[in-house]
């Protein structure tokens, strides 16, 4: 993590390929509010990669604050996102699949939000109204290549000192559509 001029940059060595990779990365990054916010971005990206796969659903549970979870016997460790949150993410990601990738530094609508080569970078900032980290809850803003302004995400520290996403709906809203690839069949 690096910080300059109120901006914080989080570096992720590679995209998590398994749930164990995701948990290891969470344990490294989510010790800061910015790291917790990035874990939710990554969870959304994992989900979009294969919405029917268990990995994405489990990653979302791991990245979300406990208050956004509900007991579910076949969920991750007996937990799942609330039905409302699941439906919201499913709807938004179906119509905005590029949204999570727009938070990776180096992507753009012009290249279809294609991920750059790792390591991946994320830029986050705070403002005067972000809150006080010592109170265990803070609002951050994640830079995006798909909109004019960074998107807010609120995180909360859990009893083990890990920061989890408390409110992330702005991370799922529309971004500038990716450039359409022209089919030249001439």
mmCIF file of C-alpha atoms in Angstrom:
data_model
loop_
_atom_site.group_PDB
_atom_site.id
_atom_site.type_symbol
_atom_site.label_atom_id
_atom_site.label_comp_id
_atom_site.label_asym_id
_atom_site.label_seq_id
_atom_site.Cartn_x
_atom_site.Cartn_y
_atom_site.Cartn_z
ATOM 1 C CA UNK A 1 0.000 0.000 0.000
ATOM 2 C CA UNK A 2 1.329 3.407 -0.953
ATOM 3 C CA UNK A 3 -0.139 6.812 -0.181
ATOM 4 C CA UNK A 4 0.451 10.203 -1.771
ATOM 5 C CA UNK A 5 -1.636 13.399 -1.828
ATOM 6 C CA UNK A 6 -4.621 11.749 -0.131
ATOM 7 C CA UNK A 7 -4.628 8.908 -2.630
ATOM 8 C CA UNK A 8 -3.816 5.402 -1.549
ATOM 9 C CA UNK A 9 -2.718 2.741 -3.979
ATOM 10 C CA UNK A 10 -3.252 -0.934 -3.215
ATOM 11 C CA UNK A 11 -1.226 -3.451 -5.221
ATOM 12 C CA UNK A 12 -2.528 -6.971 -5.757
ATOM 13 C CA UNK A 13 0.104 -9.409 -7.084
ATOM 14 C CA UNK A 14 -2.345 -11.536 -9.095
ATOM 15 C CA UNK A 15 -6.029 -12.278 -9.552
ATOM 16 C CA UNK A 16 -7.165 -14.868 -6.990
ATOM 17 C CA UNK A 17 -7.805 -18.164 -8.748
ATOM 18 C CA UNK A 18 -9.136 -20.191 -5.821
ATOM 19 C CA UNK A 19 -11.000 -19.503 -2.605
ATOM 20 C CA UNK A 20 -7.802 -20.198 -0.660
ATOM 21 C CA UNK A 21 -6.003 -17.552 -2.770
ATOM 22 C CA UNK A 22 -8.827 -15.118 -2.033
ATOM 23 C CA UNK A 23 -8.687 -15.766 1.727
ATOM 24 C CA UNK A 24 -4.889 -15.429 1.809
ATOM 25 C CA UNK A 25 -5.141 -12.121 -0.036
ATOM 26 C CA UNK A 26 -7.939 -10.968 2.287
ATOM 27 C CA UNK A 27 -5.794 -11.763 5.316
ATOM 28 C CA UNK A 28 -2.986 -9.627 3.854
ATOM 29 C CA UNK A 29 -4.992 -6.684 2.534
ATOM 30 C CA UNK A 30 -8.084 -6.316 4.695
ATOM 31 C CA UNK A 31 -6.044 -5.182 7.699
ATOM 32 C CA UNK A 32 -6.601 -1.657 6.298
ATOM 33 C CA UNK A 33 -9.881 -0.046 5.219
ATOM 34 C CA UNK A 34 -8.534 0.361 1.685
ATOM 35 C CA UNK A 35 -7.611 -3.313 1.552
ATOM 36 C CA UNK A 36 -11.106 -4.271 2.694
ATOM 37 C CA UNK A 37 -12.648 -2.150 -0.072
ATOM 38 C CA UNK A 38 -10.383 -3.735 -2.683
ATOM 39 C CA UNK A 39 -11.436 -7.188 -1.510
ATOM 40 C CA UNK A 40 -15.060 -6.332 -2.336
ATOM 41 C CA UNK A 41 -14.008 -5.137 -5.812
ATOM 42 C CA UNK A 42 -12.142 -8.414 -6.307
ATOM 43 C CA UNK A 43 -15.114 -10.425 -5.023
ATOM 44 C CA UNK A 44 -17.357 -8.708 -7.579
ATOM 45 C CA UNK A 45 -14.794 -9.408 -10.323
ATOM 46 C CA UNK A 46 -14.617 -13.089 -9.305
ATOM 47 C CA UNK A 47 -18.420 -13.255 -9.334
ATOM 48 C CA UNK A 48 -18.680 -11.677 -12.814
ATOM 49 C CA UNK A 49 -16.096 -14.118 -14.204
ATOM 50 C CA UNK A 50 -18.572 -16.970 -13.540
ATOM 51 C CA UNK A 51 -21.834 -15.949 -11.805
ATOM 52 C CA UNK A 52 -22.955 -19.564 -11.413
ATOM 53 C CA UNK A 53 -19.736 -20.727 -9.737
ATOM 54 C CA UNK A 54 -19.521 -21.175 -5.988
ATOM 55 C CA UNK A 55 -16.213 -19.255 -5.816
ATOM 56 C CA UNK A 56 -17.806 -15.881 -6.618
ATOM 57 C CA UNK A 57 -20.613 -16.316 -4.114
ATOM 58 C CA UNK A 58 -18.180 -17.383 -1.391
ATOM 59 C CA UNK A 59 -15.830 -14.486 -2.179
ATOM 60 C CA UNK A 60 -18.717 -12.035 -1.752
ATOM 61 C CA UNK A 61 -19.556 -13.552 1.654
ATOM 62 C CA UNK A 62 -15.919 -13.302 2.741
ATOM 63 C CA UNK A 63 -15.633 -9.655 1.628
ATOM 64 C CA UNK A 64 -18.944 -8.468 3.133
ATOM 65 C CA UNK A 65 -19.613 -7.316 6.672
ATOM 66 C CA UNK A 66 -21.489 -9.870 8.809
ATOM 67 C CA UNK A 67 -24.500 -7.529 9.000
ATOM 68 C CA UNK A 68 -25.038 -8.122 5.250
ATOM 69 C CA UNK A 69 -25.164 -11.907 5.651
ATOM 70 C CA UNK A 70 -27.886 -14.359 6.491
ATOM 71 C CA UNK A 71 -27.632 -17.959 7.698
ATOM 72 C CA UNK A 72 -27.787 -20.498 4.860
ATOM 73 C CA UNK A 73 -26.977 -24.159 5.317
ATOM 74 C CA UNK A 74 -25.204 -24.511 1.967
ATOM 75 C CA UNK A 75 -23.491 -21.111 2.120
ATOM 76 C CA UNK A 76 -19.864 -20.404 2.943
ATOM 77 C CA UNK A 77 -19.400 -21.596 6.539
ATOM 78 C CA UNK A 78 -23.201 -21.509 6.795
ATOM 79 C CA UNK A 79 -23.595 -17.914 5.552
ATOM 80 C CA UNK A 80 -24.714 -16.169 2.354
ATOM 81 C CA UNK A 81 -25.405 -12.606 1.305
ATOM 82 C CA UNK A 82 -28.945 -11.510 2.057
ATOM 83 C CA UNK A 83 -31.393 -12.333 -0.728
ATOM 84 C CA UNK A 84 -31.755 -8.608 -1.415
ATOM 85 C CA UNK A 85 -27.990 -8.146 -1.837
ATOM 86 C CA UNK A 86 -27.703 -11.290 -3.965
ATOM 87 C CA UNK A 87 -30.486 -10.124 -6.276
ATOM 88 C CA UNK A 88 -29.034 -6.618 -6.521
ATOM 89 C CA UNK A 89 -25.590 -7.925 -7.460
ATOM 90 C CA UNK A 90 -27.031 -10.442 -9.912
ATOM 91 C CA UNK A 91 -29.100 -7.741 -11.675
ATOM 92 C CA UNK A 92 -26.402 -5.103 -11.719
ATOM 93 C CA UNK A 93 -23.588 -7.386 -12.820
ATOM 94 C CA UNK A 94 -25.732 -8.901 -15.599
ATOM 95 C CA UNK A 95 -26.231 -5.435 -17.077
ATOM 96 C CA UNK A 96 -22.818 -3.996 -16.065
ATOM 97 C CA UNK A 97 -20.282 -6.832 -16.275
ATOM 98 C CA UNK A 98 -17.419 -4.399 -16.893
ATOM 99 C CA UNK A 99 -18.050 -2.487 -13.668
ATOM 100 C CA UNK A 100 -15.683 -4.472 -11.387
ATOM 101 C CA UNK A 101 -12.839 -4.385 -13.927
ATOM 102 C CA UNK A 102 -13.231 -0.597 -14.277
ATOM 103 C CA UNK A 103 -11.678 -0.232 -10.795
ATOM 104 C CA UNK A 104 -8.399 -1.825 -11.889
ATOM 105 C CA UNK A 105 -5.908 0.918 -12.784
ATOM 106 C CA UNK A 106 -5.034 0.689 -16.476
ATOM 107 C CA UNK A 107 -8.412 -0.446 -17.795
ATOM 108 C CA UNK A 108 -10.623 1.661 -20.031
ATOM 109 C CA UNK A 109 -13.914 1.476 -21.908
ATOM 110 C CA UNK A 110 -11.889 1.667 -25.137
ATOM 111 C CA UNK A 111 -10.255 -1.700 -24.458
ATOM 112 C CA UNK A 112 -13.392 -3.331 -23.073
ATOM 113 C CA UNK A 113 -12.053 -3.010 -19.502
ATOM 114 C CA UNK A 114 -9.491 -5.692 -20.291
ATOM 115 C CA UNK A 115 -7.272 -6.295 -17.293
ATOM 116 C CA UNK A 116 -3.654 -5.197 -17.595
ATOM 117 C CA UNK A 117 -0.834 -7.560 -16.756
ATOM 118 C CA UNK A 118 -0.387 -8.176 -13.013
ATOM 119 C CA UNK A 119 0.356 -6.831 -10.519
ATOM 120 C CA UNK A 120 -2.978 -5.019 -10.353
ATOM 121 C CA UNK A 121 -3.346 -1.575 -8.841
ATOM 122 C CA UNK A 122 -6.297 0.159 -7.257
ATOM 123 C CA UNK A 123 -6.504 3.819 -6.246
ATOM 124 C CA UNK A 124 -8.609 4.872 -3.293
ATOM 125 C CA UNK A 125 -9.163 8.146 -1.490
ATOM 126 C CA UNK A 126 -10.910 9.618 1.523
ATOM 127 C CA UNK A 127 -12.536 12.980 2.101
ATOM 128 C CA UNK A 128 -13.428 15.168 5.101
ATOM 129 C CA UNK A 129 -16.621 13.186 5.636
ATOM 130 C CA UNK A 130 -15.095 9.715 5.366
ATOM 131 C CA UNK A 131 -15.185 9.157 9.106
ATOM 132 C CA UNK A 132 -12.560 8.192 11.626
ATOM 133 C CA UNK A 133 -10.746 4.900 11.171
ATOM 134 C CA UNK A 134 -10.374 4.548 14.938
ATOM 135 C CA UNK A 135 -14.171 4.242 15.223
ATOM 136 C CA UNK A 136 -14.072 1.108 13.081
ATOM 137 C CA UNK A 137 -16.124 2.417 10.167
ATOM 138 C CA UNK A 138 -15.069 4.533 7.199
ATOM 139 C CA UNK A 139 -16.175 5.557 3.702
ATOM 140 C CA UNK A 140 -13.643 5.317 0.890
ATOM 141 C CA UNK A 141 -13.764 6.232 -2.773
ATOM 142 C CA UNK A 142 -12.459 3.843 -5.426
ATOM 143 C CA UNK A 143 -11.175 5.351 -8.688
ATOM 144 C CA UNK A 144 -12.821 3.994 -11.817
ATOM 145 C CA UNK A 145 -12.042 4.279 -15.507
ATOM 146 C CA UNK A 146 -15.753 3.918 -16.281
ATOM 147 C CA UNK A 147 -17.086 7.119 -14.699
ATOM 148 C CA UNK A 148 -16.049 10.699 -14.006
ATOM 149 C CA UNK A 149 -15.939 10.310 -10.237
ATOM 150 C CA UNK A 150 -14.628 7.650 -7.847
ATOM 151 C CA UNK A 151 -17.281 5.374 -6.349
ATOM 152 C CA UNK A 152 -17.955 5.206 -2.601
ATOM 153 C CA UNK A 153 -17.753 2.060 -0.520
ATOM 154 C CA UNK A 154 -18.136 1.878 3.255
ATOM 155 C CA UNK A 155 -16.164 -0.629 5.263
ATOM 156 C CA UNK A 156 -16.305 -1.733 8.870
ATOM 157 C CA UNK A 157 -13.698 -3.467 11.028
ATOM 158 C CA UNK A 158 -14.781 -6.814 12.433
ATOM 159 C CA UNK A 159 -13.832 -8.346 15.780
ATOM 160 C CA UNK A 160 -10.702 -9.908 14.230
ATOM 161 C CA UNK A 161 -9.392 -6.607 12.879
ATOM 162 C CA UNK A 162 -10.361 -7.245 9.247
ATOM 163 C CA UNK A 163 -12.156 -4.561 7.243
ATOM 164 C CA UNK A 164 -15.275 -5.780 5.430
ATOM 165 C CA UNK A 165 -17.604 -4.043 2.976
ATOM 166 C CA UNK A 166 -20.651 -2.621 4.711
ATOM 167 C CA UNK A 167 -22.180 -0.701 1.780
ATOM 168 C CA UNK A 168 -21.003 -1.233 -1.787
ATOM 169 C CA UNK A 169 -23.981 -0.562 -4.063
ATOM 170 C CA UNK A 170 -22.189 2.241 -5.936
ATOM 171 C CA UNK A 171 -19.513 -0.242 -7.006
ATOM 172 C CA UNK A 172 -22.136 -2.153 -8.994
ATOM 173 C CA UNK A 173 -23.803 0.667 -10.920
ATOM 174 C CA UNK A 174 -23.269 1.332 -14.595
ATOM 175 C CA UNK A 175 -20.028 2.404 -16.154
ATOM 176 C CA UNK A 176 -19.332 3.774 -19.595
ATOM 177 C CA UNK A 177 -20.110 0.952 -22.021
ATOM 178 C CA UNK A 178 -17.074 -0.800 -23.464
ATOM 179 C CA UNK A 179 -16.244 0.102 -27.034
ATOM 180 C CA UNK A 180 -17.947 -2.248 -29.437
ATOM 181 C CA UNK A 181 -15.568 -4.287 -31.482
ATOM 182 C CA UNK A 182 -16.256 -3.683 -35.156
ATOM 183 C CA UNK A 183 -16.750 -6.834 -37.173
ATOM 184 C CA UNK A 184 -14.969 -6.374 -40.476
ATOM 185 C CA UNK A 185 -16.086 -9.279 -42.596
ATOM 186 C CA UNK A 186 -15.162 -7.585 -45.876
#
